[in-house]
Amino acid sequence: MTKAAVDAYLAALPADQRQALQTLRALLGTLLPDHLEVMSYAMPGFRQPGPKGRMVAGYAAFARHLGLYPHSGNIIPQLTADCAGFKTSKSGVLFTPANPLPQALVERIIRLRQDEIATLGR
């Protein structure tokens, strides 16, 4: 799947969700400039370049919330204090257009995921 599939996913959302996820997408694009925009597990996200590149993070919209998912069950549990005020699961952090994720939290999630990927090797 390509960037066009991501554009189509976002275009189909209500305006408030679309704007919130476009903002998140832009931030992720800045943090992961050489990564590929893809659809994975029916959600947009960013994958490392190369044929064996790992997923770094995905994001999605649902009826009552949005989510950021670092494609690892090890990242969010490390950030309990940082995620105060947001509902979390082992695999992601949930937010709303009215209460978006702080940039510093997104940066920390991405940094931890990249560190984890580096330890896993390719």
PDB file of C-alpha atoms in Angstrom:
ATOM      1  CA  MET A   1       0.000   0.000   0.000  1.00  0.00           C
ATOM      2  CA  THR A   2       1.160   3.483  -0.776  1.00  0.00           C
ATOM      3  CA  LYS A   3       0.897   7.073   0.349  1.00  0.00           C
ATOM      4  CA  ALA A   4      -2.226   7.338  -1.834  1.00  0.00           C
ATOM      5  CA  ALA A   5      -3.912   4.712   0.360  1.00  0.00           C
ATOM      6  CA  VAL A   6      -3.042   6.778   3.430  1.00  0.00           C
ATOM      7  CA  ASP A   7      -4.483   9.889   1.764  1.00  0.00           C
ATOM      8  CA  ALA A   8      -7.695   7.977   0.985  1.00  0.00           C
ATOM      9  CA  TYR A   9      -7.947   6.684   4.574  1.00  0.00           C
ATOM     10  CA  LEU A  10      -7.669  10.214   5.960  1.00  0.00           C
ATOM     11  CA  ALA A  11     -10.031  11.722   3.375  1.00  0.00           C
ATOM     12  CA  ALA A  12     -12.802   9.370   4.521  1.00  0.00           C
ATOM     13  CA  LEU A  13     -12.702  10.619   8.140  1.00  0.00           C
ATOM     14  CA  PRO A  14     -14.817  13.313   9.785  1.00  0.00           C
ATOM     15  CA  ALA A  15     -13.107  16.714   9.625  1.00  0.00           C
ATOM     16  CA  ASP A  16     -11.971  16.839  13.275  1.00  0.00           C
ATOM     17  CA  GLN A  17     -10.434  13.360  13.176  1.00  0.00           C
ATOM     18  CA  ARG A  18      -8.862  14.029   9.764  1.00  0.00           C
ATOM     19  CA  GLN A  19      -7.225  17.238  10.999  1.00  0.00           C
ATOM     20  CA  ALA A  20      -5.918  15.585  14.186  1.00  0.00           C
ATOM     21  CA  LEU A  21      -4.431  12.658  12.270  1.00  0.00           C
ATOM     22  CA  GLN A  22      -2.984  14.902   9.555  1.00  0.00           C
ATOM     23  CA  THR A  23      -1.189  16.809  12.306  1.00  0.00           C
ATOM     24  CA  LEU A  24       0.099  13.541  13.782  1.00  0.00           C
ATOM     25  CA  ARG A  25       1.087  12.304  10.307  1.00  0.00           C
ATOM     26  CA  ALA A  26       3.100  15.474   9.685  1.00  0.00           C
ATOM     27  CA  LEU A  27       4.891  15.105  13.020  1.00  0.00           C
ATOM     28  CA  LEU A  28       5.679  11.444  12.340  1.00  0.00           C
ATOM     29  CA  GLY A  29       6.921  12.392   8.878  1.00  0.00           C
ATOM     30  CA  THR A  30       9.279  14.924  10.449  1.00  0.00           C
ATOM     31  CA  LEU A  31      10.524  12.408  13.018  1.00  0.00           C
ATOM     32  CA  LEU A  32      10.878   9.623  10.422  1.00  0.00           C
ATOM     33  CA  PRO A  33      11.876  11.465   7.229  1.00  0.00           C
ATOM     34  CA  ASP A  34      13.427   8.515   5.402  1.00  0.00           C
ATOM     35  CA  HIS A  35      10.665   6.046   6.321  1.00  0.00           C
ATOM     36  CA  LEU A  36       7.891   4.810   4.037  1.00  0.00           C
ATOM     37  CA  GLU A  37       4.248   5.706   4.544  1.00  0.00           C
ATOM     38  CA  VAL A  38       2.234   2.503   4.356  1.00  0.00           C
ATOM     39  CA  MET A  39      -0.990   0.835   5.420  1.00  0.00           C
ATOM     40  CA  SER A  40      -0.403  -1.976   7.891  1.00  0.00           C
ATOM     41  CA  TYR A  41      -3.073  -3.803   9.886  1.00  0.00           C
ATOM     42  CA  ALA A  42      -5.640  -1.523   8.153  1.00  0.00           C
ATOM     43  CA  MET A  43      -4.050   1.616   9.606  1.00  0.00           C
ATOM     44  CA  PRO A  44      -1.661   4.226   8.213  1.00  0.00           C
ATOM     45  CA  GLY A  45       1.851   4.233   9.523  1.00  0.00           C
ATOM     46  CA  PHE A  46       5.554   4.491   8.921  1.00  0.00           C
ATOM     47  CA  ARG A  47       7.900   1.619   8.082  1.00  0.00           C
ATOM     48  CA  GLN A  48      11.670   1.599   7.914  1.00  0.00           C
ATOM     49  CA  PRO A  49      13.034   1.722   4.381  1.00  0.00           C
ATOM     50  CA  GLY A  50      14.147  -1.477   2.700  1.00  0.00           C
ATOM     51  CA  PRO A  51      12.533  -4.827   1.969  1.00  0.00           C
ATOM     52  CA  LYS A  52      12.775  -5.971   5.590  1.00  0.00           C
ATOM     53  CA  GLY A  53      11.994  -2.612   7.197  1.00  0.00           C
ATOM     54  CA  ARG A  54      10.054  -2.876  10.430  1.00  0.00           C
ATOM     55  CA  MET A  55       6.937  -0.904  11.272  1.00  0.00           C
ATOM     56  CA  VAL A  56       7.793   1.959  13.601  1.00  0.00           C
ATOM     57  CA  ALA A  57       4.332   3.356  14.307  1.00  0.00           C
ATOM     58  CA  GLY A  58       0.787   3.393  13.058  1.00  0.00           C
ATOM     59  CA  TYR A  59      -2.230   5.532  13.806  1.00  0.00           C
ATOM     60  CA  ALA A  60      -5.947   5.070  13.381  1.00  0.00           C
ATOM     61  CA  ALA A  61      -9.397   6.570  13.870  1.00  0.00           C
ATOM     62  CA  PHE A  62     -12.284   4.881  15.625  1.00  0.00           C
ATOM     63  CA  ALA A  63     -15.813   5.974  16.493  1.00  0.00           C
ATOM     64  CA  ARG A  64     -14.910   7.697  19.761  1.00  0.00           C
ATOM     65  CA  HIS A  65     -11.141   8.076  19.737  1.00  0.00           C
ATOM     66  CA  LEU A  66      -7.898   8.077  17.780  1.00  0.00           C
ATOM     67  CA  GLY A  67      -4.852   5.979  18.537  1.00  0.00           C
ATOM     68  CA  LEU A  68      -1.091   5.873  18.100  1.00  0.00           C
ATOM     69  CA  TYR A  69       0.412   2.392  17.995  1.00  0.00           C
ATOM     70  CA  PRO A  70       4.177   1.768  18.093  1.00  0.00           C
ATOM     71  CA  HIS A  71       3.760  -1.803  16.761  1.00  0.00           C
ATOM     72  CA  SER A  72       5.262  -3.206  19.945  1.00  0.00           C
ATOM     73  CA  GLY A  73       3.794  -4.216  23.260  1.00  0.00           C
ATOM     74  CA  ASN A  74       6.914  -3.012  25.054  1.00  0.00           C
ATOM     75  CA  ILE A  75       6.786   0.738  24.468  1.00  0.00           C
ATOM     76  CA  ILE A  76       3.598   2.109  26.046  1.00  0.00           C
ATOM     77  CA  PRO A  77       4.050   0.204  29.353  1.00  0.00           C
ATOM     78  CA  GLN A  78       7.352   2.104  29.783  1.00  0.00           C
ATOM     79  CA  LEU A  79       5.506   5.433  29.561  1.00  0.00           C
ATOM     80  CA  THR A  80       2.842   5.161  32.249  1.00  0.00           C
ATOM     81  CA  ALA A  81       3.672   8.534  33.795  1.00  0.00           C
ATOM     82  CA  ASP A  82       4.063  10.250  30.419  1.00  0.00           C
ATOM     83  CA  CYS A  83       0.661   8.957  29.287  1.00  0.00           C
ATOM     84  CA  ALA A  84      -1.227  10.199  32.355  1.00  0.00           C
ATOM     85  CA  GLY A  85      -4.496  11.670  31.174  1.00  0.00           C
ATOM     86  CA  PHE A  86      -4.755   9.328  28.198  1.00  0.00           C
ATOM     87  CA  LYS A  87      -6.244   5.868  28.011  1.00  0.00           C
ATOM     88  CA  THR A  88      -3.607   3.294  27.131  1.00  0.00           C
ATOM     89  CA  SER A  89      -3.290  -0.350  26.300  1.00  0.00           C
ATOM     90  CA  LYS A  90      -0.194  -2.469  25.976  1.00  0.00           C
ATOM     91  CA  SER A  91      -0.086  -1.640  22.278  1.00  0.00           C
ATOM     92  CA  GLY A  92      -1.106   2.015  22.054  1.00  0.00           C
ATOM     93  CA  VAL A  93      -2.239   5.318  23.468  1.00  0.00           C
ATOM     94  CA  LEU A  94      -5.690   6.736  22.736  1.00  0.00           C
ATOM     95  CA  PHE A  95      -6.617  10.378  22.283  1.00  0.00           C
ATOM     96  CA  THR A  96      -9.277  12.629  20.815  1.00  0.00           C
ATOM     97  CA  PRO A  97      -9.144  15.582  18.431  1.00  0.00           C
ATOM     98  CA  ALA A  98      -9.971  17.845  21.389  1.00  0.00           C
ATOM     99  CA  ASN A  99      -7.140  16.340  23.482  1.00  0.00           C
ATOM    100  CA  PRO A 100      -4.291  15.450  21.100  1.00  0.00           C
ATOM    101  CA  LEU A 101      -1.050  13.797  22.134  1.00  0.00           C
ATOM    102  CA  PRO A 102       1.687  16.247  23.124  1.00  0.00           C
ATOM    103  CA  GLN A 103       4.547  16.440  20.652  1.00  0.00           C
ATOM    104  CA  ALA A 104       7.051  15.460  23.349  1.00  0.00           C
ATOM    105  CA  LEU A 105       5.119  12.251  24.056  1.00  0.00           C
ATOM    106  CA  VAL A 106       4.988  11.314  20.372  1.00  0.00           C
ATOM    107  CA  GLU A 107       8.716  11.998  20.084  1.00  0.00           C
ATOM    108  CA  ARG A 108       9.425   9.797  23.120  1.00  0.00           C
ATOM    109  CA  ILE A 109       7.279   6.933  21.765  1.00  0.00           C
ATOM    110  CA  ILE A 110       9.076   7.061  18.424  1.00  0.00           C
ATOM    111  CA  ARG A 111      12.524   7.276  20.022  1.00  0.00           C
ATOM    112  CA  LEU A 112      11.813   4.262  22.250  1.00  0.00           C
ATOM    113  CA  ARG A 113      10.474   2.267  19.305  1.00  0.00           C
ATOM    114  CA  GLN A 114      13.513   3.107  17.190  1.00  0.00           C
ATOM    115  CA  ASP A 115      15.806   2.110  20.049  1.00  0.00           C
ATOM    116  CA  GLU A 116      13.921  -1.172  20.375  1.00  0.00           C
ATOM    117  CA  ILE A 117      14.208  -1.861  16.649  1.00  0.00           C
ATOM    118  CA  ALA A 118      17.946  -1.137  16.783  1.00  0.00           C
ATOM    119  CA  THR A 119      18.393  -3.766  19.496  1.00  0.00           C
ATOM    120  CA  LEU A 120      16.411  -6.299  17.450  1.00  0.00           C
ATOM    121  CA  GLY A 121      18.646  -5.822  14.429  1.00  0.00           C
ATOM    122  CA  ARG A 122      17.338  -6.205  10.939  1.00  0.00           C
TER     123      ARG A 122
END
